[in-house]
mmCIF file of N, CA, C and O in Angstrom:
data_model
loop_
_atom_site.group_PDB
_atom_site.id
_atom_site.type_symbol
_atom_site.label_atom_id
_atom_site.label_comp_id
_atom_site.label_asym_id
_atom_site.label_seq_id
_atom_site.Cartn_x
_atom_site.Cartn_y
_atom_site.Cartn_z
ATOM 1 N N MET K 29 0.549 -1.092 0.069
ATOM 2 C CA MET K 29 -0.231 0.332 0.120
ATOM 3 C C MET K 29 0.652 1.228 -0.037
ATOM 4 O O MET K 29 1.719 1.191 0.571
ATOM 5 N N ARG K 30 0.629 2.135 -0.425
ATOM 6 C CA ARG K 30 1.403 3.574 -0.387
ATOM 7 C C ARG K 30 0.026 4.732 -0.096
ATOM 8 O O ARG K 30 -1.051 5.011 -0.711
ATOM 9 N N GLY K 31 0.597 5.201 0.301
ATOM 10 C CA GLY K 31 -0.247 6.439 0.791
ATOM 11 C C GLY K 31 -0.944 6.283 2.039
ATOM 12 O O GLY K 31 -1.409 5.046 2.174
ATOM 13 N N SER K 32 -1.460 7.759 2.859
ATOM 14 C CA SER K 32 -2.314 7.356 3.904
ATOM 15 C C SER K 32 -3.907 7.249 3.492
ATOM 16 O O SER K 32 -4.458 6.296 3.938
ATOM 17 N N GLU K 33 -4.209 7.584 2.351
ATOM 18 C CA GLU K 33 -5.352 6.940 1.912
ATOM 19 C C GLU K 33 -5.819 5.319 1.794
ATOM 20 O O GLU K 33 -6.602 4.702 2.299
ATOM 21 N N GLU K 34 -4.890 5.058 1.063
ATOM 22 C CA GLU K 34 -4.820 3.646 0.562
ATOM 23 C C GLU K 34 -4.307 2.554 2.150
ATOM 24 O O GLU K 34 -5.458 1.654 2.304
ATOM 25 N N ILE K 35 -3.799 3.329 3.289
ATOM 26 C CA ILE K 35 -3.727 2.949 4.235
ATOM 27 C C ILE K 35 -4.956 2.749 5.007
ATOM 28 O O ILE K 35 -5.195 2.075 5.685
ATOM 29 N N ARG K 36 -5.564 3.622 5.116
ATOM 30 C CA ARG K 36 -7.142 4.126 5.840
ATOM 31 C C ARG K 36 -7.701 3.358 5.372
ATOM 32 O O ARG K 36 -8.668 2.492 6.445
ATOM 33 N N ARG K 37 -7.565 3.046 4.117
ATOM 34 C CA ARG K 37 -8.980 2.254 3.543
ATOM 35 C C ARG K 37 -8.859 1.045 4.406
ATOM 36 O O ARG K 37 -9.724 -0.269 3.843
ATOM 37 N N TYR K 38 -7.790 0.475 3.886
ATOM 38 C CA TYR K 38 -7.209 -1.032 4.368
ATOM 39 C C TYR K 38 -7.939 -1.691 5.675
ATOM 40 O O TYR K 38 -8.468 -2.330 5.935
ATOM 41 N N TRP K 39 -7.683 -0.046 6.521
ATOM 42 C CA TRP K 39 -7.883 -0.385 7.991
ATOM 43 C C TRP K 39 -9.120 -0.713 8.050
ATOM 44 O O TRP K 39 -10.102 -1.130 8.907
ATOM 45 N N GLN K 40 -9.789 0.497 7.297
ATOM 46 C CA GLN K 40 -11.719 0.687 7.703
ATOM 47 C C GLN K 40 -12.199 -0.324 7.251
ATOM 48 O O GLN K 40 -12.980 -0.747 7.466
ATOM 49 N N GLU K 41 -12.043 -0.848 5.904
ATOM 50 C CA GLU K 41 -12.846 -1.216 5.015
ATOM 51 C C GLU K 41 -12.402 -3.156 5.101
ATOM 52 O O GLU K 41 -13.028 -3.460 4.881
ATOM 53 N N GLY K 42 -11.216 -3.265 5.889
ATOM 54 C CA GLY K 42 -11.007 -4.990 5.836
ATOM 55 C C GLY K 42 -10.241 -5.211 7.253
ATOM 56 O O GLY K 42 -11.377 -6.207 7.717
ATOM 57 N N ALA K 43 -9.366 -4.954 7.952
ATOM 58 C CA ALA K 43 -9.092 -5.418 9.069
ATOM 59 C C ALA K 43 -9.826 -4.897 10.616
ATOM 60 O O ALA K 43 -10.149 -5.888 11.118
ATOM 61 N N ALA K 44 -10.518 -3.894 10.614
ATOM 62 C CA ALA K 44 -11.514 -3.457 11.459
ATOM 63 C C ALA K 44 -12.474 -4.270 11.833
ATOM 64 O O ALA K 44 -12.685 -4.357 12.817
ATOM 65 N N ASP K 45 -13.109 -4.706 11.038
ATOM 66 C CA ASP K 45 -14.142 -5.630 10.847
ATOM 67 C C ASP K 45 -13.683 -7.160 10.782
ATOM 68 O O ASP K 45 -14.921 -7.794 10.897
ATOM 69 N N SER K 46 -12.806 -7.780 10.303
ATOM 70 C CA SER K 46 -12.768 -8.602 10.726
ATOM 71 C C SER K 46 -11.699 -9.548 11.885
ATOM 72 O O SER K 46 -11.552 -10.594 11.526
ATOM 73 N N GLN K 47 -11.537 -8.588 12.754
ATOM 74 C CA GLN K 47 -10.982 -8.760 13.821
ATOM 75 C C GLN K 47 -11.466 -8.479 15.130
ATOM 76 O O GLN K 47 -11.735 -7.051 14.880
ATOM 77 N N GLU K 48 -11.361 -9.215 16.324
ATOM 78 C CA GLU K 48 -11.274 -9.021 17.422
ATOM 79 C C GLU K 48 -10.487 -9.401 18.378
ATOM 80 O O GLU K 48 -9.713 -10.114 18.016
ATOM 81 N N ASP K 49 -10.659 -8.824 20.151
ATOM 82 C CA ASP K 49 -10.100 -9.178 20.901
ATOM 83 C C ASP K 49 -8.295 -8.817 20.233
ATOM 84 O O ASP K 49 -7.319 -10.129 20.616
ATOM 85 N N VAL K 50 -8.160 -7.715 20.081
ATOM 86 C CA VAL K 50 -6.704 -7.627 19.492
ATOM 87 C C VAL K 50 -5.978 -6.786 20.636
ATOM 88 O O VAL K 50 -6.728 -6.098 21.329
ATOM 89 N N THR K 51 -4.712 -7.507 20.817
ATOM 90 C CA THR K 51 -3.751 -6.843 21.722
ATOM 91 C C THR K 51 -2.444 -6.598 20.706
ATOM 92 O O THR K 51 -2.400 -7.456 19.627
ATOM 93 N N PHE K 52 -1.754 -5.971 21.520
ATOM 94 C CA PHE K 52 -0.614 -5.565 20.218
ATOM 95 C C PHE K 52 0.777 -4.669 21.156
ATOM 96 O O PHE K 52 0.108 -4.375 22.325
ATOM 97 N N SER K 53 1.868 -5.302 21.364
ATOM 98 C CA SER K 53 2.887 -4.721 21.829
ATOM 99 C C SER K 53 3.750 -4.525 21.205
ATOM 100 O O SER K 53 4.271 -5.044 20.303
ATOM 101 N N TYR K 54 4.916 -3.606 21.916
ATOM 102 C CA TYR K 54 5.853 -3.056 20.772
ATOM 103 C C TYR K 54 7.577 -3.148 21.305
ATOM 104 O O TYR K 54 7.204 -2.532 23.227
ATOM 105 N N ASP K 55 8.408 -2.969 21.291
ATOM 106 C CA ASP K 55 9.941 -2.779 22.275
ATOM 107 C C ASP K 55 10.776 -2.286 21.119
ATOM 108 O O ASP K 55 11.084 -2.887 19.816
ATOM 109 N N LEU K 56 10.518 -0.686 21.752
ATOM 110 C CA LEU K 56 11.673 0.152 20.542
ATOM 111 C C LEU K 56 13.519 -0.501 20.874
ATOM 112 O O LEU K 56 13.645 -0.785 21.864
ATOM 113 N N TRP K 57 14.051 -1.266 19.724
ATOM 114 C CA TRP K 57 15.124 -1.351 19.587
ATOM 115 C C TRP K 57 16.070 -0.421 19.296
ATOM 116 O O TRP K 57 17.604 -0.082 19.636
ATOM 117 N N SER K 58 15.924 0.729 18.441
ATOM 118 C CA SER K 58 16.699 1.535 17.903
ATOM 119 C C SER K 58 16.205 2.898 17.523
ATOM 120 O O SER K 58 15.459 2.805 16.752
ATOM 121 N N VAL K 59 17.156 3.991 17.681
ATOM 122 C CA VAL K 59 16.615 5.200 16.853
ATOM 123 C C VAL K 59 17.947 5.562 16.437
ATOM 124 O O VAL K 59 18.767 6.024 17.143
ATOM 125 N N SER K 60 18.064 5.936 15.045
ATOM 126 C CA SER K 60 19.257 6.481 14.550
ATOM 127 C C SER K 60 18.942 7.337 13.716
ATOM 128 O O SER K 60 18.459 6.984 12.519
ATOM 129 N N GLY K 61 19.053 8.945 13.755
ATOM 130 C CA GLY K 61 18.344 9.842 12.461
ATOM 131 C C GLY K 61 16.867 9.493 12.397
ATOM 132 O O GLY K 61 16.563 9.847 13.222
ATOM 133 N N ASN K 62 16.612 9.536 11.099
ATOM 134 C CA ASN K 62 15.269 9.350 10.951
ATOM 135 C C ASN K 62 14.591 7.797 11.124
ATOM 136 O O ASN K 62 13.496 7.644 10.304
ATOM 137 N N GLU K 63 15.684 6.971 11.279
ATOM 138 C CA GLU K 63 14.738 5.494 11.047
ATOM 139 C C GLU K 63 14.877 4.925 12.654
ATOM 140 O O GLU K 63 15.563 5.320 13.535
ATOM 141 N N VAL K 64 13.912 4.035 12.646
ATOM 142 C CA VAL K 64 13.539 3.438 13.797
ATOM 143 C C VAL K 64 13.421 2.175 13.443
ATOM 144 O O VAL K 64 12.920 1.686 12.577
ATOM 145 N N HIS K 65 14.151 1.169 14.773
ATOM 146 C CA HIS K 65 13.651 -0.244 14.531
ATOM 147 C C HIS K 65 12.908 -0.430 15.896
ATOM 148 O O HIS K 65 13.432 -0.443 16.866
ATOM 149 N N ALA K 66 11.878 -1.330 15.578
ATOM 150 C CA ALA K 66 11.178 -1.930 16.944
ATOM 151 C C ALA K 66 10.744 -3.562 16.812
ATOM 152 O O ALA K 66 10.604 -4.215 15.581
ATOM 153 N N GLY K 67 10.528 -4.232 17.612
ATOM 154 C CA GLY K 67 9.733 -5.590 17.643
ATOM 155 C C GLY K 67 8.500 -5.734 18.205
ATOM 156 O O GLY K 67 8.488 -4.500 18.700
ATOM 157 N N TRP K 68 7.669 -6.208 17.414
ATOM 158 C CA TRP K 68 6.473 -6.530 17.950
ATOM 159 C C TRP K 68 5.954 -7.697 18.002
ATOM 160 O O TRP K 68 6.051 -8.886 17.314
ATOM 161 N N THR K 69 4.716 -7.602 18.841
ATOM 162 C CA THR K 69 3.799 -8.721 19.070
ATOM 163 C C THR K 69 2.491 -8.244 18.910
ATOM 164 O O THR K 69 2.010 -7.344 19.174
ATOM 165 N N ALA K 70 1.552 -8.944 18.250
ATOM 166 C CA ALA K 70 0.119 -8.943 18.372
ATOM 167 C C ALA K 70 -0.699 -10.134 18.410
ATOM 168 O O ALA K 70 -0.090 -11.289 17.769
ATOM 169 N N ARG K 71 -1.715 -9.789 18.620
ATOM 170 C CA ARG K 71 -3.036 -11.405 18.864
ATOM 171 C C ARG K 71 -3.898 -10.625 18.655
ATOM 172 O O ARG K 71 -4.456 -9.798 18.771
ATOM 173 N N PHE K 72 -4.786 -11.804 17.529
ATOM 174 C CA PHE K 72 -6.230 -11.496 17.647
ATOM 175 C C PHE K 72 -7.419 -12.722 16.752
ATOM 176 O O PHE K 72 -6.417 -13.454 16.893
ATOM 177 N N ARG K 73 -8.612 -12.618 17.175
ATOM 178 C CA ARG K 73 -9.151 -13.694 16.649
ATOM 179 C C ARG K 73 -10.016 -13.110 15.236
ATOM 180 O O ARG K 73 -10.653 -12.081 15.201
ATOM 181 N N ARG K 74 -9.874 -13.878 14.472
ATOM 182 C CA ARG K 74 -10.669 -13.806 13.147
ATOM 183 C C ARG K 74 -12.284 -13.669 13.343
ATOM 184 O O ARG K 74 -12.436 -14.753 13.630
ATOM 185 N N THR K 75 -12.859 -13.004 13.247
ATOM 186 C CA THR K 75 -14.251 -13.013 12.964
ATOM 187 C C THR K 75 -15.117 -13.662 12.161
ATOM 188 O O THR K 75 -15.969 -14.723 12.634
ATOM 189 N N ALA K 76 -14.507 -14.152 11.179
ATOM 190 C CA ALA K 76 -15.383 -15.225 10.414
ATOM 191 C C ALA K 76 -15.026 -16.762 10.505
ATOM 192 O O ALA K 76 -16.167 -17.537 10.495
ATOM 193 N N ASN K 77 -13.718 -16.739 11.010
ATOM 194 C CA ASN K 77 -13.748 -18.405 11.383
ATOM 195 C C ASN K 77 -13.264 -18.230 12.757
ATOM 196 O O ASN K 77 -13.269 -19.653 13.065
ATOM 197 N N ARG K 78 -13.498 -17.759 13.781
ATOM 198 C CA ARG K 78 -12.791 -17.675 15.231
ATOM 199 C C ARG K 78 -11.385 -18.097 15.058
ATOM 200 O O ARG K 78 -10.849 -18.397 16.599
ATOM 201 N N ALA K 79 -10.688 -18.472 14.129
ATOM 202 C CA ALA K 79 -9.197 -18.859 14.535
ATOM 203 C C ALA K 79 -8.388 -17.456 15.334
ATOM 204 O O ALA K 79 -8.596 -16.556 15.228
ATOM 205 N N VAL K 80 -7.518 -18.207 16.055
ATOM 206 C CA VAL K 80 -6.540 -16.807 16.846
ATOM 207 C C VAL K 80 -5.761 -17.063 15.951
ATOM 208 O O VAL K 80 -4.692 -17.992 15.699
ATOM 209 N N VAL K 81 -4.967 -15.871 15.610
ATOM 210 C CA VAL K 81 -4.071 -15.354 14.806
ATOM 211 C C VAL K 81 -2.644 -14.562 15.638
ATOM 212 O O VAL K 81 -3.051 -13.558 16.674
ATOM 213 N N GLU K 82 -1.972 -14.863 15.776
ATOM 214 C CA GLU K 82 -0.469 -14.919 16.802
ATOM 215 C C GLU K 82 0.690 -14.065 15.884
ATOM 216 O O GLU K 82 1.072 -14.826 14.966
ATOM 217 N N LEU K 83 1.089 -12.979 15.910
ATOM 218 C CA LEU K 83 2.147 -12.614 15.254
ATOM 219 C C LEU K 83 3.455 -11.891 15.777
ATOM 220 O O LEU K 83 3.196 -11.464 16.987
ATOM 221 N N ASP K 84 4.530 -12.009 15.425
ATOM 222 C CA ASP K 84 5.748 -11.800 15.996
ATOM 223 C C ASP K 84 6.583 -11.288 14.916
ATOM 224 O O ASP K 84 6.845 -11.977 13.917
ATOM 225 N N GLY K 85 6.987 -9.714 15.091
ATOM 226 C CA GLY K 85 7.226 -9.423 13.856
ATOM 227 C C GLY K 85 8.349 -7.969 14.294
ATOM 228 O O GLY K 85 8.537 -7.822 15.316
ATOM 229 N N VAL K 86 9.029 -7.388 13.269
ATOM 230 C CA VAL K 86 9.929 -6.437 13.109
ATOM 231 C C VAL K 86 9.393 -4.991 12.147
ATOM 232 O O VAL K 86 9.094 -5.491 11.039
ATOM 233 N N PHE K 87 9.467 -4.282 12.874
ATOM 234 C CA PHE K 87 9.032 -3.073 12.190
ATOM 235 C C PHE K 87 10.589 -2.060 11.977
ATOM 236 O O PHE K 87 11.202 -1.906 12.671
ATOM 237 N N ARG K 88 10.414 -1.479 10.366
ATOM 238 C CA ARG K 88 11.823 -0.475 10.700
ATOM 239 C C ARG K 88 11.161 0.648 9.569
ATOM 240 O O ARG K 88 10.088 0.780 8.694
ATOM 241 N N LEU K 89 11.334 1.643 10.543
ATOM 242 C CA LEU K 89 9.988 3.137 10.397
ATOM 243 C C LEU K 89 11.374 4.235 9.842
ATOM 244 O O LEU K 89 12.160 4.201 10.537
ATOM 245 N N THR K 90 10.664 4.747 8.729
ATOM 246 C CA THR K 90 11.463 6.195 8.733
ATOM 247 C C THR K 90 10.705 7.196 8.300
ATOM 248 O O THR K 90 9.510 7.475 8.460
ATOM 249 N N PHE K 91 11.573 8.521 9.442
ATOM 250 C CA PHE K 91 10.154 9.594 9.513
ATOM 251 C C PHE K 91 10.793 11.218 9.121
ATOM 252 O O PHE K 91 11.992 11.001 8.597
ATOM 253 N N ASP K 92 10.072 11.933 8.542
ATOM 254 C CA ASP K 92 10.117 13.247 7.917
ATOM 255 C C ASP K 92 9.586 14.368 8.448
ATOM 256 O O ASP K 92 8.516 14.027 9.021
ATOM 257 N N ARG K 93 9.981 15.468 8.514
ATOM 258 C CA ARG K 93 9.225 16.722 9.233
ATOM 259 C C ARG K 93 8.535 17.570 7.897
ATOM 260 O O ARG K 93 9.365 17.689 7.140
ATOM 261 N N ARG K 94 7.268 17.450 7.609
ATOM 262 C CA ARG K 94 7.009 18.668 6.732
ATOM 263 C C ARG K 94 5.716 19.279 7.487
ATOM 264 O O ARG K 94 5.510 18.523 7.946
ATOM 265 N N SER K 95 6.544 20.343 6.909
ATOM 266 C CA SER K 95 5.416 21.521 7.886
ATOM 267 C C SER K 95 5.436 21.663 8.983
ATOM 268 O O SER K 95 4.440 21.872 9.558
ATOM 269 N N GLY K 96 6.329 21.151 9.933
ATOM 270 C CA GLY K 96 6.502 21.011 11.204
ATOM 271 C C GLY K 96 6.136 20.098 11.479
ATOM 272 O O GLY K 96 5.434 19.803 13.064
ATOM 273 N N VAL K 97 5.311 19.168 10.901
ATOM 274 C CA VAL K 97 4.745 17.601 11.284
ATOM 275 C C VAL K 97 5.385 16.489 11.093
ATOM 276 O O VAL K 97 6.203 16.788 9.991
ATOM 277 N N LEU K 98 5.577 15.604 12.374
ATOM 278 C CA LEU K 98 6.595 14.629 12.131
ATOM 279 C C LEU K 98 5.969 13.787 11.681
ATOM 280 O O LEU K 98 4.716 13.159 12.346
ATOM 281 N N ARG K 99 6.462 12.638 10.412
ATOM 282 C CA ARG K 99 5.160 12.039 10.046
ATOM 283 C C ARG K 99 5.978 10.474 9.396
ATOM 284 O O ARG K 99 6.972 11.082 8.907
ATOM 285 N N CYS K 100 5.564 9.753 9.461
ATOM 286 C CA CYS K 100 5.958 8.576 9.004
ATOM 287 C C CYS K 100 5.836 8.224 7.756
ATOM 288 O O CYS K 100 5.016 8.500 7.299
ATOM 289 N N SER K 101 7.132 8.279 6.966
ATOM 290 C CA SER K 101 7.304 8.237 5.533
ATOM 291 C C SER K 101 7.773 6.938 4.760
ATOM 292 O O SER K 101 7.520 6.774 3.748
ATOM 293 N N GLY K 102 7.772 6.314 5.705
ATOM 294 C CA GLY K 102 8.110 4.490 5.338
ATOM 295 C C GLY K 102 8.223 3.827 6.386
ATOM 296 O O GLY K 102 8.407 3.885 7.516
ATOM 297 N N LEU K 103 7.930 2.698 5.835
ATOM 298 C CA LEU K 103 7.294 1.193 6.928
ATOM 299 C C LEU K 103 7.400 -0.159 6.014
ATOM 300 O O LEU K 103 6.943 -0.355 5.069
ATOM 301 N N ARG K 104 8.725 -0.454 6.847
ATOM 302 C CA ARG K 104 8.543 -1.820 5.993
ATOM 303 C C ARG K 104 8.553 -2.968 7.169
ATOM 304 O O ARG K 104 9.272 -2.642 8.678
ATOM 305 N N GLU K 105 7.618 -4.117 6.954
ATOM 306 C CA GLU K 105 7.558 -4.809 8.127
ATOM 307 C C GLU K 105 7.787 -6.265 7.805
ATOM 308 O O GLU K 105 7.388 -6.595 6.667
ATOM 309 N N TRP K 106 7.980 -7.278 8.797
ATOM 310 C CA TRP K 106 8.636 -8.490 8.275
ATOM 311 C C TRP K 106 7.702 -9.486 9.408
ATOM 312 O O TRP K 106 7.506 -8.695 10.978
ATOM 313 N N TRP K 107 6.841 -10.114 9.513
ATOM 314 C CA TRP K 107 6.268 -10.916 10.561
ATOM 315 C C TRP K 107 6.181 -12.428 10.136
ATOM 316 O O TRP K 107 6.269 -13.069 8.922
ATOM 317 N N HIS K 108 6.163 -13.266 11.384
ATOM 318 C CA HIS K 108 5.987 -14.685 11.362
ATOM 319 C C HIS K 108 4.469 -14.778 12.017
ATOM 320 O O HIS K 108 3.936 -13.800 12.974
ATOM 321 N N LEU K 109 3.867 -15.555 11.271
ATOM 322 C CA LEU K 109 2.310 -15.645 11.654
ATOM 323 C C LEU K 109 2.239 -16.969 12.075
ATOM 324 O O LEU K 109 2.536 -18.144 11.551
ATOM 325 N N ARG K 110 1.502 -17.380 13.446
ATOM 326 C CA ARG K 110 1.003 -18.516 14.060
ATOM 327 C C ARG K 110 -0.547 -18.259 13.826
ATOM 328 O O ARG K 110 -1.111 -17.745 14.623
ATOM 329 N N GLU K 111 -1.310 -19.523 13.297
ATOM 330 C CA GLU K 111 -2.665 -19.356 13.245
ATOM 331 C C GLU K 111 -3.590 -20.491 14.045
ATOM 332 O O GLU K 111 -3.048 -21.797 13.065
ATOM 333 N N VAL K 112 -4.218 -20.605 14.548
ATOM 334 C CA VAL K 112 -5.140 -21.480 15.213
ATOM 335 C C VAL K 112 -6.363 -21.698 15.457
ATOM 336 O O VAL K 112 -7.205 -20.637 15.899
ATOM 337 N N ARG K 113 -7.173 -22.898 14.663
ATOM 338 C CA ARG K 113 -8.568 -22.816 14.164
ATOM 339 C C ARG K 113 -9.231 -23.127 15.846
ATOM 340 O O ARG K 113 -8.732 -23.980 16.729
ATOM 341 N N ASP K 114 -10.219 -22.625 16.030
ATOM 342 C CA ASP K 114 -11.085 -22.597 17.407
ATOM 343 C C ASP K 114 -11.659 -23.936 17.518
ATOM 344 O O ASP K 114 -12.156 -24.281 16.766
ATOM 345 N N ALA K 115 -11.476 -24.370 18.534
ATOM 346 C CA ALA K 115 -11.933 -25.960 18.382
ATOM 347 C C ALA K 115 -13.427 -26.282 18.788
ATOM 348 O O ALA K 115 -13.683 -27.557 18.711
ATOM 349 N N SER K 116 -13.660 -25.528 19.512
ATOM 350 C CA SER K 116 -14.911 -25.418 19.992
ATOM 351 C C SER K 116 -15.913 -24.915 19.049
ATOM 352 O O SER K 116 -15.933 -25.008 17.915
#
């Protein structure tokens, strides 16, 4: 996805209604100039099939300042996904 509108549309039209019981945490690893590295974990339940999804990932974020506002200008992420179907 590119640009804030594409990202907003993804979250509003897709993920927001397809996930519940969401938890997220992160651990900031490094900040160097305009680049940040962080590890993160997330867990949620898919509303469609009740599967529990666990993610363990890494963010590489870049930032820039435009008109006095600091914004994320780049996001790279990698993750490992584990999905378990609800047995009930």
